[in-house]
């Protein structure tokens, strides 16, 4: 295998060389991560930025701190969010967009963290005119609730901005009681209206509008929004896809299949060929400008935890999700072999003419699983996605110790890989870092990180934020607020260890799963309660 990996690696080496180098962007707007970067149809901004997790134009912070008593260092602002969510923010111009439960798109002013607006997207709004006309209760019961929800959203924005202005805690380190009461009242009113909408929808058709209860663990707003610099498109796993302009005017809304597997669906959409492509056991594409359904087809998978990726083959765009289901974007035709990656959880990354994908769901030292390199076929008409070689890894039995009943995923992978200058970084759920040479698959080094991830079978995912490269550094996170900053290279060199403490119930640290986003000298970091602006 070593000889085979080496020879094939040399073929792929040209596409791996210089990965992470400071190359000009296609739209000429500046490097991703710089303040001059502007999303475009050719280079949209979405999950992990452009999907690679690299922000070469950033000049990011390496030291910060936030304590449970409210004291902090290196944090410009922290905006209280209307609800939980695990999606990442995206930065478009002077605004930040993120999704929030149940199906909200939130817009935040980048300069000071002020919430500008919240837009809700109910399932029934995505029905066709004919479907809405066929059910009188939509006009008589559901439609009148939407202005009420919009007013409730405006009230929530006002209260959250008041909390942003005064700070999250008083001098004693406790939440400001008056603002907390107003926030609770505003949020309860919003949730009550949302429940009325859900109840009215399920009264019409429980099968069509019912929501899978297991999805509520991490929510229906897990997919990260995406923008081409003119539109912001959000997909919610209620089945709704909605498109807004940058000022918050909805351009269109549509609904198709939603839902997901055991713990939910976190499949962030992709944009290419003038379309936004979404997936929830059905892959479908909408015209970004009009919302017209371009195509759809059944595309089931074992798990629905990874995001979508896009790449070119023979000059044509291909959309793919983590199971290894490939679709030609121009006409919606499935191509090549389906299910090439098996029961995978992580999102693949694409580098040149190769896909780095986790084949199956590895636990402990399963030999037939793990990160593998696949070669992209030269065109979408023939061929198959062929395995090139494995990235070698084997954890010793005494590494990353864990109680297998309480932390069964100590050597499992949720975080996606990161490639920087020909090296591939992977992090296990239990906090183990491995670094491999991309062209040979050989292990460069591995290390049990100084992280404290919390793992549990049902609702605690451990280290699930993917490694991120910003400027000269790599950022590694657990789900308990700790971030390690290291220098990329063939040896481990830590340059920063940072903690954000955010208590949920006075005992347990709240779980943080979202990937960080970098622009200029700032890092934007989403927790269950806040969006943090770290830096200047």
Short mmCIF file of C-alpha atoms in Angstrom, two decimals:
data_model
loop_
_atom_site.label_atom_id
_atom_site.label_comp_id
_atom_site.label_asym_id
_atom_site.label_seq_id
_atom_site.Cartn_x
_atom_site.Cartn_y
_atom_site.Cartn_z
CA UNK A 1 0.00 0.00 0.00
CA UNK A 2 2.86 2.40 0.76
CA UNK A 3 4.21 2.11 -2.79
CA UNK A 4 0.75 2.53 -4.27
CA UNK A 5 0.00 5.54 -2.08
CA UNK A 6 3.31 7.13 -2.96
CA UNK A 7 2.86 6.72 -6.71
CA UNK A 8 -0.73 7.93 -6.74
CA UNK A 9 0.22 10.67 -4.31
CA UNK A 10 2.72 12.00 -6.81
CA UNK A 11 -0.05 12.19 -9.40
CA UNK A 12 -2.18 14.19 -6.97
CA UNK A 13 0.71 16.21 -5.59
CA UNK A 14 0.35 18.98 -8.14
CA UNK A 15 -3.14 19.72 -6.84
CA UNK A 16 -1.96 19.56 -3.23
CA UNK A 17 1.07 21.81 -3.60
CA UNK A 18 0.66 25.29 -2.23
CA UNK A 19 -2.66 24.59 -0.54
CA UNK A 20 -3.21 27.47 1.86
CA UNK A 21 -0.94 29.79 -0.14
CA UNK A 22 -2.01 33.40 -0.61
CA UNK A 23 -3.52 33.21 -4.09
CA UNK A 24 -5.80 35.81 -5.65
CA UNK A 25 -9.52 35.13 -5.56
CA UNK A 26 -11.42 34.59 -8.82
CA UNK A 27 -13.51 37.74 -8.39
CA UNK A 28 -10.44 39.86 -7.68
CA UNK A 29 -11.89 41.11 -4.41
CA UNK A 30 -9.13 39.97 -2.09
CA UNK A 31 -8.28 36.85 -0.14
CA UNK A 32 -10.90 35.01 1.86
CA UNK A 33 -10.49 36.26 5.40
CA UNK A 34 -9.47 39.76 4.37
CA UNK A 35 -11.80 42.70 4.81
CA UNK A 36 -11.65 43.24 1.05
CA UNK A 37 -13.11 39.83 0.22
CA UNK A 38 -16.51 40.02 -1.45
CA UNK A 39 -18.66 36.92 -2.03
CA UNK A 40 -19.71 36.32 -5.61
CA UNK A 41 -21.58 33.65 -7.60
CA UNK A 42 -18.17 32.15 -8.45
CA UNK A 43 -16.95 32.20 -4.85
CA UNK A 44 -19.91 32.24 -2.46
CA UNK A 45 -19.54 32.49 1.31
CA UNK A 46 -21.03 29.58 3.27
CA UNK A 47 -20.08 26.73 5.58
CA UNK A 48 -16.36 26.87 6.47
CA UNK A 49 -16.08 29.95 4.26
CA UNK A 50 -15.54 28.41 0.85
CA UNK A 51 -15.76 24.87 2.24
CA UNK A 52 -12.03 24.49 2.92
CA UNK A 53 -11.94 26.04 6.40
CA UNK A 54 -9.06 28.30 5.32
CA UNK A 55 -9.01 32.09 5.68
CA UNK A 56 -5.56 33.03 4.33
CA UNK A 57 -6.30 36.77 4.28
CA UNK A 58 -7.03 36.99 8.00
CA UNK A 59 -4.73 38.45 10.67
CA UNK A 60 -6.45 36.72 13.55
CA UNK A 61 -6.17 36.96 17.34
CA UNK A 62 -4.34 34.22 19.24
CA UNK A 63 -5.24 35.18 22.84
CA UNK A 64 -8.62 35.94 24.42
CA UNK A 65 -10.65 35.05 27.50
CA UNK A 66 -14.21 35.20 28.77
CA UNK A 67 -15.02 34.14 32.34
CA UNK A 68 -18.34 33.09 33.79
CA UNK A 69 -18.46 36.24 35.93
CA UNK A 70 -18.61 38.36 32.77
CA UNK A 71 -15.01 39.59 32.74
CA UNK A 72 -13.18 39.24 29.44
CA UNK A 73 -10.05 40.04 27.47
CA UNK A 74 -9.70 40.41 23.73
CA UNK A 75 -13.45 40.39 23.02
CA UNK A 76 -14.87 43.34 21.07
CA UNK A 77 -18.53 42.49 21.65
CA UNK A 78 -20.83 39.57 22.47
CA UNK A 79 -24.33 39.65 21.04
CA UNK A 80 -27.09 37.70 22.80
CA UNK A 81 -28.88 35.47 20.29
CA UNK A 82 -32.63 34.85 20.11
CA UNK A 83 -32.34 31.08 20.27
CA UNK A 84 -29.92 28.17 20.10
CA UNK A 85 -28.30 26.92 16.90
CA UNK A 86 -25.22 25.09 15.70
CA UNK A 87 -24.77 26.77 12.33
CA UNK A 88 -21.84 29.08 11.66
CA UNK A 89 -22.16 32.78 10.92
CA UNK A 90 -21.22 34.18 7.52
CA UNK A 91 -19.79 37.66 6.92
CA UNK A 92 -21.05 39.60 3.91
CA UNK A 93 -19.89 43.21 3.69
CA UNK A 94 -20.78 45.06 6.88
CA UNK A 95 -23.27 42.42 8.04
CA UNK A 96 -23.22 38.99 9.64
CA UNK A 97 -25.93 36.40 8.96
CA UNK A 98 -26.73 33.25 10.92
CA UNK A 99 -29.64 30.88 11.38
CA UNK A 100 -31.47 30.32 14.65
CA UNK A 101 -34.25 28.04 15.86
CA UNK A 102 -36.69 27.13 14.59
CA UNK A 103 -36.39 28.63 11.13
CA UNK A 104 -35.04 32.15 11.60
CA UNK A 105 -32.44 34.11 9.65
CA UNK A 106 -30.74 36.70 11.88
CA UNK A 107 -28.80 39.72 10.61
CA UNK A 108 -26.21 41.45 12.82
CA UNK A 109 -24.22 44.65 12.31
CA UNK A 110 -20.57 43.65 12.05
CA UNK A 111 -19.15 46.80 13.60
CA UNK A 112 -20.83 46.69 16.99
CA UNK A 113 -22.87 43.50 17.18
CA UNK A 114 -26.31 45.11 17.07
CA UNK A 115 -29.05 42.81 15.77
CA UNK A 116 -30.62 44.43 12.73
CA UNK A 117 -33.47 42.03 12.09
CA UNK A 118 -34.90 38.51 12.47
CA UNK A 119 -36.85 36.85 9.66
CA UNK A 120 -38.95 33.75 10.34
CA UNK A 121 -39.83 31.16 7.69
CA UNK A 122 -42.82 28.95 8.43
CA UNK A 123 -43.34 25.73 6.51
CA UNK A 124 -46.71 26.70 5.07
CA UNK A 125 -45.20 29.81 3.48
CA UNK A 126 -43.15 27.56 1.22
CA UNK A 127 -46.20 25.89 -0.32
CA UNK A 128 -47.20 26.64 -3.88
CA UNK A 129 -50.11 28.99 -4.59
CA UNK A 130 -52.25 26.01 -5.57
CA UNK A 131 -51.46 24.15 -2.35
CA UNK A 132 -52.29 27.20 -0.25
CA UNK A 133 -55.55 27.83 -2.11
CA UNK A 134 -56.63 24.24 -1.57
CA UNK A 135 -56.56 24.63 2.21
CA UNK A 136 -58.78 27.47 3.57
CA UNK A 137 -57.21 27.32 7.06
CA UNK A 138 -53.96 28.71 5.64
CA UNK A 139 -55.62 32.01 4.77
CA UNK A 140 -57.97 32.12 7.75
CA UNK A 141 -55.71 30.87 10.54
CA UNK A 142 -52.06 30.70 9.55
CA UNK A 143 -51.53 33.83 7.45
CA UNK A 144 -52.75 36.20 10.22
CA UNK A 145 -50.17 34.74 12.61
CA UNK A 146 -47.19 35.83 10.51
CA UNK A 147 -47.57 39.60 11.20
CA UNK A 148 -47.83 38.71 14.89
CA UNK A 149 -44.61 36.73 14.64
CA UNK A 150 -42.88 39.60 12.82
CA UNK A 151 -43.91 41.97 15.63
CA UNK A 152 -42.64 39.48 18.22
CA UNK A 153 -39.33 39.25 16.37
CA UNK A 154 -39.00 43.04 16.44
CA UNK A 155 -39.65 43.03 20.19
CA UNK A 156 -36.99 40.35 20.71
CA UNK A 157 -34.49 42.39 18.68
CA UNK A 158 -35.14 45.44 20.85
CA UNK A 159 -34.64 43.52 24.11
CA UNK A 160 -31.50 41.70 22.91
CA UNK A 161 -29.94 44.96 21.75
CA UNK A 162 -30.67 46.44 25.18
CA UNK A 163 -28.85 43.49 26.73
CA UNK A 164 -25.94 44.02 24.32
CA UNK A 165 -25.71 47.66 25.42
CA UNK A 166 -25.74 46.97 29.17
CA UNK A 167 -23.71 43.78 29.19
CA UNK A 168 -24.79 40.25 30.12
CA UNK A 169 -24.22 40.49 33.89
CA UNK A 170 -24.39 42.98 36.73
CA UNK A 171 -21.60 43.88 39.14
CA UNK A 172 -22.19 40.68 41.11
CA UNK A 173 -21.71 38.54 38.03
CA UNK A 174 -25.42 37.72 37.73
CA UNK A 175 -27.69 38.43 34.77
CA UNK A 176 -29.36 41.82 34.89
CA UNK A 177 -32.74 40.87 36.37
CA UNK A 178 -34.88 43.49 34.65
CA UNK A 179 -33.52 42.79 31.17
CA UNK A 180 -33.62 39.06 31.80
CA UNK A 181 -37.32 39.27 32.67
CA UNK A 182 -38.06 41.31 29.54
CA UNK A 183 -36.08 38.89 27.42
CA UNK A 184 -37.92 35.89 28.86
CA UNK A 185 -41.27 37.55 28.26
CA UNK A 186 -40.39 38.49 24.69
CA UNK A 187 -39.03 35.04 23.88
CA UNK A 188 -42.03 33.31 25.46
CA UNK A 189 -44.35 35.42 23.34
CA UNK A 190 -42.40 34.55 20.19
CA UNK A 191 -42.39 30.83 21.05
CA UNK A 192 -46.12 30.90 21.80
CA UNK A 193 -46.86 32.29 18.34
CA UNK A 194 -44.51 29.74 16.75
CA UNK A 195 -46.39 26.97 18.58
CA UNK A 196 -49.71 28.28 17.29
CA UNK A 197 -48.30 28.13 13.77
CA UNK A 198 -47.03 24.57 14.25
CA UNK A 199 -50.30 23.43 15.84
CA UNK A 200 -52.35 24.95 13.03
CA UNK A 201 -50.11 23.35 10.41
CA UNK A 202 -50.28 19.88 11.95
CA UNK A 203 -54.05 20.23 12.31
CA UNK A 204 -54.15 20.63 8.53
CA UNK A 205 -51.80 17.72 7.76
CA UNK A 206 -49.78 16.06 10.51
CA UNK A 207 -47.74 13.97 8.08
CA UNK A 208 -46.80 16.96 5.93
CA UNK A 209 -46.03 19.40 8.75
CA UNK A 210 -45.00 17.16 11.65
CA UNK A 211 -41.42 17.55 12.90
CA UNK A 212 -39.15 14.68 13.92
CA UNK A 213 -38.68 14.95 17.69
CA UNK A 214 -35.06 13.76 17.64
CA UNK A 215 -34.09 16.74 15.52
CA UNK A 216 -34.89 19.02 18.46
CA UNK A 217 -31.67 17.98 20.26
CA UNK A 218 -29.58 20.23 17.98
CA UNK A 219 -32.44 21.87 16.12
CA UNK A 220 -33.78 22.51 12.64
CA UNK A 221 -31.49 25.46 11.87
CA UNK A 222 -28.20 23.54 11.77
CA UNK A 223 -27.30 24.29 8.13
CA UNK A 224 -25.17 27.40 7.64
CA UNK A 225 -26.55 30.09 5.33
CA UNK A 226 -24.79 30.91 2.05
CA UNK A 227 -24.38 34.13 0.07
CA UNK A 228 -23.24 35.18 -3.40
CA UNK A 229 -22.82 38.79 -2.26
CA UNK A 230 -26.31 39.74 -3.44
CA UNK A 231 -28.54 37.08 -1.92
CA UNK A 232 -28.50 35.16 1.36
CA UNK A 233 -30.05 31.69 1.12
CA UNK A 234 -30.92 29.63 4.18
CA UNK A 235 -32.05 26.01 4.33
CA UNK A 236 -33.89 24.72 7.39
CA UNK A 237 -34.52 21.04 7.93
CA UNK A 238 -38.20 21.74 8.32
CA UNK A 239 -37.83 21.51 4.53
CA UNK A 240 -37.90 25.27 3.93
CA UNK A 241 -35.43 27.10 1.70
CA UNK A 242 -35.65 30.89 1.77
CA UNK A 243 -33.76 33.62 -0.07
CA UNK A 244 -33.32 37.23 1.09
CA UNK A 245 -31.52 40.26 -0.16
CA UNK A 246 -28.87 41.72 2.12
CA UNK A 247 -31.35 44.17 3.67
CA UNK A 248 -33.79 41.47 4.75
CA UNK A 249 -36.43 41.52 2.01
CA UNK A 250 -37.47 37.99 1.21
CA UNK A 251 -37.14 37.24 -2.49
CA UNK A 252 -38.65 33.76 -2.41
CA UNK A 253 -39.45 30.78 -0.19
CA UNK A 254 -39.99 27.13 -1.10
CA UNK A 255 -40.49 23.83 0.67
CA UNK A 256 -39.60 20.23 -0.07
CA UNK A 257 -38.41 17.25 1.94
CA UNK A 258 -36.91 17.93 5.36
CA UNK A 259 -35.95 15.90 8.40
CA UNK A 260 -32.88 13.81 8.97
CA UNK A 261 -31.44 10.84 10.79
CA UNK A 262 -31.14 10.11 14.50
CA UNK A 263 -29.66 13.38 15.76
CA UNK A 264 -30.88 15.68 13.00
CA UNK A 265 -29.68 17.13 9.73
CA UNK A 266 -26.87 19.69 9.37
CA UNK A 267 -26.42 19.70 5.60
CA UNK A 268 -25.41 23.25 4.70
CA UNK A 269 -26.31 24.16 1.10
CA UNK A 270 -23.95 25.00 -1.77
CA UNK A 271 -24.26 27.53 -4.58
CA UNK A 272 -23.08 27.00 -8.15
CA UNK A 273 -24.31 27.40 -11.72
CA UNK A 274 -26.85 30.01 -10.56
CA UNK A 275 -28.51 27.50 -8.23
CA UNK A 276 -28.65 26.81 -4.51
CA UNK A 277 -28.56 23.06 -3.84
CA UNK A 278 -30.00 21.59 -0.62
CA UNK A 279 -30.34 18.10 0.76
CA UNK A 280 -32.56 16.28 3.26
CA UNK A 281 -32.84 12.74 1.88
CA UNK A 282 -33.86 14.55 -1.27
CA UNK A 283 -31.41 16.64 -3.26
CA UNK A 284 -32.95 19.62 -4.99
CA UNK A 285 -31.81 22.81 -6.67
CA UNK A 286 -33.51 26.20 -6.82
CA UNK A 287 -32.71 29.08 -9.14
CA UNK A 288 -31.10 31.66 -6.86
CA UNK A 289 -32.68 34.62 -8.64
CA UNK A 290 -36.25 33.34 -8.93
CA UNK A 291 -36.68 30.41 -6.55
CA UNK A 292 -37.90 28.18 -9.36
CA UNK A 293 -37.27 24.50 -8.69
CA UNK A 294 -34.63 23.42 -11.21
CA UNK A 295 -34.65 19.73 -10.31
CA UNK A 296 -35.04 17.27 -7.45
CA UNK A 297 -34.50 13.57 -6.82
CA UNK A 298 -34.40 11.14 -3.93
CA UNK A 299 -30.97 10.95 -2.33
CA UNK A 300 -31.06 8.96 0.89
CA UNK A 301 -28.16 8.30 3.24
CA UNK A 302 -27.38 6.51 6.47
CA UNK A 303 -26.56 9.71 8.35
CA UNK A 304 -27.38 13.35 7.65
CA UNK A 305 -24.75 15.11 9.76
CA UNK A 306 -22.33 16.40 7.12
CA UNK A 307 -22.66 19.36 4.79
CA UNK A 308 -22.69 19.50 1.01
CA UNK A 309 -19.62 20.13 -1.14
CA UNK A 310 -19.21 21.32 -4.71
CA UNK A 311 -16.47 20.81 -7.27
CA UNK A 312 -15.88 20.69 -11.01
CA UNK A 313 -15.38 17.66 -13.21
CA UNK A 314 -14.70 18.20 -16.89
CA UNK A 315 -15.78 21.82 -16.49
CA UNK A 316 -19.17 20.90 -15.01
CA UNK A 317 -20.32 21.56 -11.46
CA UNK A 318 -21.03 18.54 -9.25
CA UNK A 319 -22.80 18.70 -5.87
CA UNK A 320 -22.16 15.99 -3.31
CA UNK A 321 -23.06 15.16 0.29
CA UNK A 322 -21.07 13.15 2.80
CA UNK A 323 -22.42 9.70 1.93
CA UNK A 324 -20.88 10.07 -1.53
CA UNK A 325 -23.94 10.89 -3.63
CA UNK A 326 -22.96 12.96 -6.69
CA UNK A 327 -25.26 15.06 -8.87
CA UNK A 328 -24.50 17.11 -11.98
CA UNK A 329 -25.82 20.56 -11.11
CA UNK A 330 -26.70 21.66 -14.64
CA UNK A 331 -29.47 19.07 -15.07
CA UNK A 332 -29.79 17.23 -11.73
CA UNK A 333 -28.51 13.95 -13.12
CA UNK A 334 -26.92 11.61 -10.54
CA UNK A 335 -23.46 10.59 -11.73
CA UNK A 336 -20.83 7.96 -10.98
CA UNK A 337 -21.20 5.41 -8.19
CA UNK A 338 -23.49 6.36 -5.32
CA UNK A 339 -22.60 5.75 -1.69
CA UNK A 340 -18.88 5.84 -2.42
CA UNK A 341 -17.96 6.92 1.12
CA UNK A 342 -20.28 4.65 3.09
CA UNK A 343 -21.92 5.51 6.41
CA UNK A 344 -19.95 8.71 6.85
CA UNK A 345 -20.53 11.60 9.25
CA UNK A 346 -17.88 14.16 8.37
CA UNK A 347 -18.05 16.47 5.37
CA UNK A 348 -15.44 15.72 2.68
CA UNK A 349 -13.03 18.38 1.48
CA UNK A 350 -12.00 18.84 -2.13
CA UNK A 351 -8.44 19.76 -3.10
CA UNK A 352 -7.60 19.95 -6.78
CA UNK A 353 -8.68 16.71 -8.44
CA UNK A 354 -9.01 14.79 -5.17
CA UNK A 355 -11.67 14.32 -2.49
CA UNK A 356 -10.58 13.62 1.09
CA UNK A 357 -13.50 11.79 2.69
CA UNK A 358 -14.10 9.76 5.81
CA UNK A 359 -15.14 6.33 4.59
CA UNK A 360 -17.71 5.05 7.03
CA UNK A 361 -18.02 6.00 10.67
CA UNK A 362 -14.80 5.01 12.47
CA UNK A 363 -14.72 4.15 16.15
CA UNK A 364 -11.54 3.12 17.89
CA UNK A 365 -9.24 1.36 15.37
CA UNK A 366 -11.47 -0.08 12.69
CA UNK A 367 -9.14 -0.91 9.81
CA UNK A 368 -11.62 -0.54 6.95
CA UNK A 369 -12.70 2.95 7.98
CA UNK A 370 -10.93 6.28 8.25
CA UNK A 371 -9.93 9.20 6.06
CA UNK A 372 -9.22 8.26 2.46
CA UNK A 373 -8.22 10.05 -0.73
CA UNK A 374 -10.44 9.57 -3.77
CA UNK A 375 -9.67 10.72 -7.31
CA UNK A 376 -12.33 12.78 -9.08
CA UNK A 377 -13.23 11.36 -12.52
CA UNK A 378 -12.20 13.54 -15.49
CA UNK A 379 -15.83 14.10 -16.55
CA UNK A 380 -19.39 13.44 -15.39
CA UNK A 381 -20.29 11.08 -18.23
CA UNK A 382 -18.12 8.07 -17.40
CA UNK A 383 -15.95 6.57 -14.69
CA UNK A 384 -16.28 6.25 -10.93
CA UNK A 385 -14.85 7.89 -7.84
CA UNK A 386 -11.82 5.68 -7.29
CA UNK A 387 -10.02 5.17 -3.99
CA UNK A 388 -6.41 6.33 -4.23
CA UNK A 389 -5.03 5.63 -0.75
CA UNK A 390 -5.65 5.86 2.99
CA UNK A 391 -4.29 8.36 5.47
CA UNK A 392 -2.62 6.17 8.04
CA UNK A 393 -3.63 6.36 11.68
CA UNK A 394 -3.83 4.07 14.67
CA UNK A 395 -4.44 5.22 18.21
CA UNK A 396 -2.94 3.13 20.99
CA UNK A 397 -5.30 1.55 23.50
CA UNK A 398 -4.13 3.85 26.28
CA UNK A 399 -4.53 7.06 24.28
CA UNK A 400 -7.56 9.31 24.66
CA UNK A 401 -8.85 7.24 27.59
CA UNK A 402 -12.59 7.30 28.06
CA UNK A 403 -15.44 5.42 29.70
CA UNK A 404 -16.90 3.72 26.65
CA UNK A 405 -20.43 3.91 28.07
CA UNK A 406 -20.29 7.63 28.81
CA UNK A 407 -17.96 8.69 26.02
CA UNK A 408 -18.22 6.11 23.24
CA UNK A 409 -16.86 8.36 20.53
CA UNK A 410 -13.38 9.03 21.82
CA UNK A 411 -11.91 7.96 18.47
CA UNK A 412 -14.90 8.83 16.30
CA UNK A 413 -14.90 11.74 13.87
CA UNK A 414 -17.49 14.48 13.42
CA UNK A 415 -15.17 17.38 12.60
CA UNK A 416 -14.15 17.63 8.96
CA UNK A 417 -10.48 17.57 7.95
CA UNK A 418 -8.37 20.61 7.14
CA UNK A 419 -5.54 20.79 4.64
CA UNK A 420 -2.75 23.37 4.97
CA UNK A 421 0.41 23.27 2.84
CA UNK A 422 0.11 19.59 2.01
CA UNK A 423 -0.69 18.45 5.57
CA UNK A 424 -4.09 17.13 6.64
CA UNK A 425 -5.36 17.86 10.16
CA UNK A 426 -8.03 15.66 11.79
CA UNK A 427 -9.55 15.89 15.26
CA UNK A 428 -11.43 13.08 16.99
CA UNK A 429 -14.49 13.70 19.13
CA UNK A 430 -12.39 12.89 22.17
CA UNK A 431 -9.72 15.49 21.37
CA UNK A 432 -7.04 13.56 19.48
CA UNK A 433 -5.18 15.44 16.74
CA UNK A 434 -3.55 13.63 13.84
CA UNK A 435 -1.55 15.23 11.03
CA UNK A 436 -0.86 13.34 7.80
CA UNK A 437 1.14 14.02 4.66
CA UNK A 438 -1.49 14.47 1.95
CA UNK A 439 0.57 13.08 -0.92
CA UNK A 440 1.66 9.85 0.78
CA UNK A 441 -0.91 9.29 3.52
CA UNK A 442 1.88 8.82 6.08
CA UNK A 443 1.29 9.99 9.65
CA UNK A 444 3.43 13.04 10.48
CA UNK A 445 2.43 13.24 14.14
CA UNK A 446 -0.46 12.67 16.52
CA UNK A 447 -1.23 14.24 19.88
CA UNK A 448 -3.85 14.07 22.60
CA UNK A 449 -4.85 17.71 22.91
CA UNK A 450 -5.27 19.72 26.11
CA UNK A 451 -9.01 19.93 25.53
CA UNK A 452 -11.94 18.78 27.65
CA UNK A 453 -14.64 17.72 25.23
CA UNK A 454 -17.85 16.38 26.63
CA UNK A 455 -19.24 13.37 24.78
CA UNK A 456 -22.43 11.46 25.29
CA UNK A 457 -24.30 9.08 23.01
CA UNK A 458 -27.36 11.23 22.49
CA UNK A 459 -26.73 14.92 23.02
CA UNK A 460 -23.03 15.80 23.58
CA UNK A 461 -20.88 15.59 20.50
CA UNK A 462 -17.36 16.27 21.78
CA UNK A 463 -14.96 18.02 19.40
CA UNK A 464 -17.27 18.59 16.46
CA UNK A 465 -16.11 22.03 15.25
CA UNK A 466 -13.75 21.44 12.34
CA UNK A 467 -10.11 22.58 12.43
CA UNK A 468 -9.75 26.03 10.87
CA UNK A 469 -6.76 27.83 9.33
CA UNK A 470 -6.63 31.61 9.61
CA UNK A 471 -3.59 33.61 8.55
CA UNK A 472 -0.53 31.84 9.98
CA UNK A 473 -2.35 29.64 12.50
CA UNK A 474 -4.60 26.60 12.94
CA UNK A 475 -7.49 26.73 15.44
CA UNK A 476 -8.69 23.61 17.27
CA UNK A 477 -11.83 23.62 19.46
CA UNK A 478 -13.73 21.40 21.85
CA UNK A 479 -17.42 21.81 22.66
CA UNK A 480 -16.78 23.32 26.09
CA UNK A 481 -15.38 26.69 25.07
CA UNK A 482 -11.65 25.93 24.74
CA UNK A 483 -9.66 26.87 21.64
CA UNK A 484 -6.05 25.89 20.99
CA UNK A 485 -4.03 27.92 18.49
CA UNK A 486 -1.10 26.13 16.87
CA UNK A 487 1.36 26.81 14.09
CA UNK A 488 0.94 24.58 11.03
CA UNK A 489 3.84 22.28 10.29
CA UNK A 490 5.36 18.88 10.90
CA UNK A 491 5.61 19.30 14.68
CA UNK A 492 3.11 20.45 17.29
CA UNK A 493 3.71 24.03 18.38
CA UNK A 494 1.04 25.68 20.51
CA UNK A 495 0.91 29.48 20.57
CA UNK A 496 -2.36 30.09 22.41
CA UNK A 497 -4.85 28.43 24.74
CA UNK A 498 -8.13 30.30 25.19
CA UNK A 499 -11.36 29.72 27.08
CA UNK A 500 -14.84 31.16 26.79
CA UNK A 501 -16.89 30.23 29.84
CA UNK A 502 -20.61 30.41 29.34
CA UNK A 503 -22.70 28.76 32.01
CA UNK A 504 -26.07 27.40 31.05
CA UNK A 505 -27.46 26.19 34.38
CA UNK A 506 -24.77 27.19 36.85
CA UNK A 507 -23.12 23.77 36.66
CA UNK A 508 -22.58 22.54 33.10
CA UNK A 509 -20.74 24.46 30.41
CA UNK A 510 -22.98 25.08 27.42
CA UNK A 511 -22.11 23.03 24.33
CA UNK A 512 -20.51 24.86 21.41
CA UNK A 513 -20.46 23.11 18.03
CA UNK A 514 -20.24 25.84 15.40
CA UNK A 515 -17.12 26.50 13.34
CA UNK A 516 -15.38 29.85 13.84
CA UNK A 517 -15.28 32.44 11.05
CA UNK A 518 -12.43 34.90 10.42
CA UNK A 519 -12.25 38.28 8.77
CA UNK A 520 -9.39 40.75 9.14
CA UNK A 521 -8.22 40.84 12.74
CA UNK A 522 -11.45 39.33 14.06
CA UNK A 523 -12.84 35.89 14.80
CA UNK A 524 -16.60 35.35 15.03
CA UNK A 525 -17.50 32.50 17.37
CA UNK A 526 -21.02 31.23 17.98
CA UNK A 527 -22.12 29.63 21.25
CA UNK A 528 -25.64 28.58 22.28
CA UNK A 529 -26.26 31.98 23.87
CA UNK A 530 -24.08 34.50 22.05
CA UNK A 531 -22.19 35.48 18.95
CA UNK A 532 -18.72 36.62 20.06
CA UNK A 533 -16.51 39.01 18.17
CA UNK A 534 -12.98 38.14 19.25
CA UNK A 535 -10.26 40.64 18.34
CA UNK A 536 -10.19 44.37 17.69
#
